[in-house]
Short mmCIF file of C-alpha atoms in Angstrom, two decimals:
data_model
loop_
_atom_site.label_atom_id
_atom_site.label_comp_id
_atom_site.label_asym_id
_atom_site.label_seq_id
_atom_site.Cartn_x
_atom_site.Cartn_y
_atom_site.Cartn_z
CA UNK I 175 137.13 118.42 184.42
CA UNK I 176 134.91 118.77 187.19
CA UNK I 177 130.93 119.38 187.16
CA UNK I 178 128.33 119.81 189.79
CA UNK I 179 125.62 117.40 190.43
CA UNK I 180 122.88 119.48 192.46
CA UNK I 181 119.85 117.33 193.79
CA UNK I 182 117.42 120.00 194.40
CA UNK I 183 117.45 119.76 198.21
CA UNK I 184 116.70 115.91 199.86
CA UNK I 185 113.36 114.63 197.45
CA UNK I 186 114.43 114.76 193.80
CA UNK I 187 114.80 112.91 190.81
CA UNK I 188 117.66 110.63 189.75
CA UNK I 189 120.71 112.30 188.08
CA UNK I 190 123.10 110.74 185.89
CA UNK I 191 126.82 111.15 185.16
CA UNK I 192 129.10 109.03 183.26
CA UNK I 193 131.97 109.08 181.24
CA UNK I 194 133.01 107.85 177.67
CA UNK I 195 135.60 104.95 176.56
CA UNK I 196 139.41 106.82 177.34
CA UNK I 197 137.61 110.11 179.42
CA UNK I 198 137.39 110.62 183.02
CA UNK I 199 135.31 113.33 184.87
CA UNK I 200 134.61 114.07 188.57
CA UNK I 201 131.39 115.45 189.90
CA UNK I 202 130.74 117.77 193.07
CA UNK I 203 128.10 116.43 194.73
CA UNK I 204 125.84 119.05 196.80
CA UNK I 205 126.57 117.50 200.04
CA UNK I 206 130.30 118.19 199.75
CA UNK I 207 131.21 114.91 198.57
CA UNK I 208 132.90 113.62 194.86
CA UNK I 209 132.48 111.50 192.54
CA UNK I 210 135.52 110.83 190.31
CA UNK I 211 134.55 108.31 187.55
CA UNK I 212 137.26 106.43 185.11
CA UNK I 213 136.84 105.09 181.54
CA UNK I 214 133.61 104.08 180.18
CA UNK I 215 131.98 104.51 183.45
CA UNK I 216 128.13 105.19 184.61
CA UNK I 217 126.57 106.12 187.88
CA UNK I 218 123.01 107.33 188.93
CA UNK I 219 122.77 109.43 192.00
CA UNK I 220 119.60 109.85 194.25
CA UNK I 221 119.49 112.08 197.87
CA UNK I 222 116.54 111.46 200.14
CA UNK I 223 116.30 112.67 203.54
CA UNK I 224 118.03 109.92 205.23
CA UNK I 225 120.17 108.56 202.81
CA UNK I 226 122.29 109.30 200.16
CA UNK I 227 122.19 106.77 197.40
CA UNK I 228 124.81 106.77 194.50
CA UNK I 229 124.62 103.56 191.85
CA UNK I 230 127.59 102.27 189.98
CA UNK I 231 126.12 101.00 186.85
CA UNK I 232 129.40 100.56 185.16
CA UNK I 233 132.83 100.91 185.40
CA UNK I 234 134.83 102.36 187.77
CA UNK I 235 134.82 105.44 190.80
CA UNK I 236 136.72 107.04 193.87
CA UNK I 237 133.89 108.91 196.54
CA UNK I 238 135.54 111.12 198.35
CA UNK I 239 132.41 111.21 201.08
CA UNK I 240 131.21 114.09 203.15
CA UNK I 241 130.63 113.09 206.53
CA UNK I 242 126.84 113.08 207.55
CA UNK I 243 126.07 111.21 210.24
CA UNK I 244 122.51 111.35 210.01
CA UNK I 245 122.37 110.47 205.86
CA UNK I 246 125.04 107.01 205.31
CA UNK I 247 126.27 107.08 202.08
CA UNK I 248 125.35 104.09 200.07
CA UNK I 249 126.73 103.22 196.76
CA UNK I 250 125.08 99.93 195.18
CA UNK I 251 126.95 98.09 192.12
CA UNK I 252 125.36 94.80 191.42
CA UNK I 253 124.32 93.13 194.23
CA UNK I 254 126.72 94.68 196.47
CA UNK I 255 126.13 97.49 199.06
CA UNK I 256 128.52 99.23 200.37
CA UNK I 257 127.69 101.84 203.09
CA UNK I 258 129.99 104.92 204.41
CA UNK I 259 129.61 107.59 206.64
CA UNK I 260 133.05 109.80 206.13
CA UNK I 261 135.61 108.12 204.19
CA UNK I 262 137.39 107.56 200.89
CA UNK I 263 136.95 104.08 198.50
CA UNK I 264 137.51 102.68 195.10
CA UNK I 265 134.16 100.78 193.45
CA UNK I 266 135.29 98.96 190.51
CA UNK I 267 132.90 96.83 188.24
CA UNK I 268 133.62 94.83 185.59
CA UNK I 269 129.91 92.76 185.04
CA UNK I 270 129.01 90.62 188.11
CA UNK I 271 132.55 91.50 189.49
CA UNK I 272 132.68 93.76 192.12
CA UNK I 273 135.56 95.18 193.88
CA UNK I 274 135.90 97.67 196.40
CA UNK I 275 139.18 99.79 198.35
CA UNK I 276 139.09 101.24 201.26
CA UNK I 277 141.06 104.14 201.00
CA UNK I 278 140.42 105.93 204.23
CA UNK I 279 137.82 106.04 206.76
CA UNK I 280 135.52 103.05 207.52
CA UNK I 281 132.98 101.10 204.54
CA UNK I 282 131.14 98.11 204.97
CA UNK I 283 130.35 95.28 202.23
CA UNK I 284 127.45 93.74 202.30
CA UNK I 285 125.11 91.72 199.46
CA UNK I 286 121.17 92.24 198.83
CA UNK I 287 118.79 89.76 197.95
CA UNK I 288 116.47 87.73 200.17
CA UNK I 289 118.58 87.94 203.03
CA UNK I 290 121.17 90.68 203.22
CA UNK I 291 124.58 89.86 204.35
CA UNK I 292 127.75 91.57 205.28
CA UNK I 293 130.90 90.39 202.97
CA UNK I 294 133.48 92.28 204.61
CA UNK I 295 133.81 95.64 207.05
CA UNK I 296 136.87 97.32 205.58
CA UNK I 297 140.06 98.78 207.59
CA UNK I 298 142.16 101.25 205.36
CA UNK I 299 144.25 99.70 202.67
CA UNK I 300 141.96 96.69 202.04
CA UNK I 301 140.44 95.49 199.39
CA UNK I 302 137.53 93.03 199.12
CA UNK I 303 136.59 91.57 195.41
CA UNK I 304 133.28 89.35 195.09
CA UNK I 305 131.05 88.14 192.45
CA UNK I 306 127.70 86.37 192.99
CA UNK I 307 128.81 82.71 192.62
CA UNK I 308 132.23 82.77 194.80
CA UNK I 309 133.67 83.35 198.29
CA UNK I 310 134.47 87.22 199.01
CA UNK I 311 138.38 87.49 198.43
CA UNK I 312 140.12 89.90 200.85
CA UNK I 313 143.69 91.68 200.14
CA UNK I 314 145.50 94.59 200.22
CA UNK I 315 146.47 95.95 196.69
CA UNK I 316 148.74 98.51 195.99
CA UNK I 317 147.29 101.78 196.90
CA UNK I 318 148.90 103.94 194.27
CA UNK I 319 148.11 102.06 191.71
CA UNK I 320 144.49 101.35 192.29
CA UNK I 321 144.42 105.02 191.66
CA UNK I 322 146.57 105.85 189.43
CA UNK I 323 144.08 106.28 186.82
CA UNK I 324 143.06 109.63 188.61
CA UNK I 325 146.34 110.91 187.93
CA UNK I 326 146.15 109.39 183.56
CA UNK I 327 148.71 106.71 185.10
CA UNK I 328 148.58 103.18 185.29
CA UNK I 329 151.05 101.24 187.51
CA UNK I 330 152.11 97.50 187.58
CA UNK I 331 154.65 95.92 189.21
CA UNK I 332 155.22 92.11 188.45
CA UNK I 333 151.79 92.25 186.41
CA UNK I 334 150.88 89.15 184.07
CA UNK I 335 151.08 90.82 180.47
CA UNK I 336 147.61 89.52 179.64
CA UNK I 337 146.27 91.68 182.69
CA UNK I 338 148.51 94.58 182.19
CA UNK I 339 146.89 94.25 178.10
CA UNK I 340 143.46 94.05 179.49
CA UNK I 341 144.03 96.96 181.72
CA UNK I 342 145.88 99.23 178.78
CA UNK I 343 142.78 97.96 176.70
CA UNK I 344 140.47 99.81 178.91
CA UNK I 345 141.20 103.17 177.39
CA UNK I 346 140.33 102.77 174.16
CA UNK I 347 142.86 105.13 172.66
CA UNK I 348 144.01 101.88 170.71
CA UNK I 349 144.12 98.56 171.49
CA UNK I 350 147.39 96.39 172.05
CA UNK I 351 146.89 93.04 171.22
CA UNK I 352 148.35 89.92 172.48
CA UNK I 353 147.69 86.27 170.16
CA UNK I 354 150.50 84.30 171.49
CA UNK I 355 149.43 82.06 174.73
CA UNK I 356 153.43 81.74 175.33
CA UNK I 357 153.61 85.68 176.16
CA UNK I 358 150.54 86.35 178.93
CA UNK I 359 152.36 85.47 181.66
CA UNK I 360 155.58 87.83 181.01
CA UNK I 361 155.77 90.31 184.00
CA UNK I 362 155.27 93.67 183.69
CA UNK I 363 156.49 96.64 185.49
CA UNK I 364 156.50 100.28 185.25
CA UNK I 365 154.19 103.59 184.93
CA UNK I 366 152.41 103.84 181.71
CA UNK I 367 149.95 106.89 180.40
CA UNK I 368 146.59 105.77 180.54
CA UNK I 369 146.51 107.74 176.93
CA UNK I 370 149.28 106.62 174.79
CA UNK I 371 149.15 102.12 174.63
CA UNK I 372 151.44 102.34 171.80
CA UNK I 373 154.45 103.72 174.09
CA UNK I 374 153.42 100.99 176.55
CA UNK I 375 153.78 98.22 173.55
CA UNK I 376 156.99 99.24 172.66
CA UNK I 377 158.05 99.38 176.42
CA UNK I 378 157.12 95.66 176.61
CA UNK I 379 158.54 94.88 173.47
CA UNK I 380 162.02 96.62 174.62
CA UNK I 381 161.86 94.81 178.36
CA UNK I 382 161.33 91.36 176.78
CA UNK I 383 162.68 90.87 173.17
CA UNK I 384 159.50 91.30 171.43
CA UNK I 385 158.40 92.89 168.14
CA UNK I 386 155.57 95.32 167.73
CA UNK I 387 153.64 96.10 164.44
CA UNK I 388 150.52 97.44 163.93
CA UNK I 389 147.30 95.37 163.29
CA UNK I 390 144.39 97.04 161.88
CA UNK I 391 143.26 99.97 164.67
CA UNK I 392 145.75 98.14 167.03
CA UNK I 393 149.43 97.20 167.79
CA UNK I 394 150.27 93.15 167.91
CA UNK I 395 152.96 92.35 170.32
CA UNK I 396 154.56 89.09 169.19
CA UNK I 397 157.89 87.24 169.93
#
């Protein structure tokens, strides 16, 4: 579902959006641009006259950005900064991890504190993940399925189960669970539903010889 976020012309007071565990909304911001927030996600939003200001509290977005030259778009998520003036990215967060995707257009990276640096400048297709204690990591991920989640989808191809399980997990609609040390490296391939982890359980369990029973509120893959 989409909603509007209106910011009562350049000088106004923070708004909030965010979504619950398993939902995801999108927002219409008043300068053209969107906000399209996964799971369990939070962000603040702020306009002033020469900047627009969006803060990724939690969780996960896409900004779709409206080009204005004269107002850079700004999103901060931790300690990271990452500026835009017409382009399309990916901000995930997961604690004092930070990545970001450039999906078109032109972002750059950079960290706060007592002297601001730039981590990366982005070309389309890259990625760059950071956190405050390491080196900035730069790839480029598979597109389509860092945002999949837009479309209820989640992709993998050659995935580590335990990541695949952590990534299912995110939803919330129930939680597949994974005891056995022996099975977290198992690739994983396919197009699950964001909504349904007990179809993705029993898609594992068929690919690799595996049983699947439930477990309290979740299902226990085993060998």
């Amino acid at each position: 579902s989409e909603h509007h976020l209106f910011t009562d012309g350049y000088l106004n007071q923070p708004l909030t959006f965010d979504t619950r565990t398993g939902e995801q909304r999108t927002a219409a911001l008043d300068d053209g641009s969107r906000v399209s927030l996964n799971t369990d996600s939070h962000v603040t939003v702020k306009f002033a006259r020469d900047e627009r200001e969006v803060s990724l509290d939690r969780g996960e977005a896409i900004f779709d950005v409206a080009h204005d030259a004269a107002r850079p778009f700004i999103v901060r998520a931790g300690d990271e900064r990452i500026k835009a003036l017409g382009t399309s990215f990916v901000v995930r967060r997961d604690g004092d991890r930070i990545r970001v995707t450039l999906l078109s257009g032109k972002v750059e990276v950079a960290r706060m504190g007592e002297r601001p640096r730039v981590l990366a400048v982005l070309a389309p297709g890259e990625r760059v993940s950071a956190t405050p204690d390491t080196v900035p990591v730069l790839d480029r991920p598979l597109l389509d399925s860092i945002t999949a989640w837009r479309r209820g989808e989640l992709r993998f191809r050659d995935t580590p189960l335990s990541e695949a399980v952590a990534e299912v997990n995110r939803y919330g609609r129930q939680r597949v669970i994974v005891n056995d040390a022996r099975l977290a490296s198992l690739p994983i391939s396919g197009v699950f539903a964001t909504d349904d982890p007990a179809e993705f359980a029993a898609a594992v369990a068929q690919l690799h010889g595996l049983r699947v029973r439930r477990e309290g509120e979740g299902v226990l893959l085993t060998p």
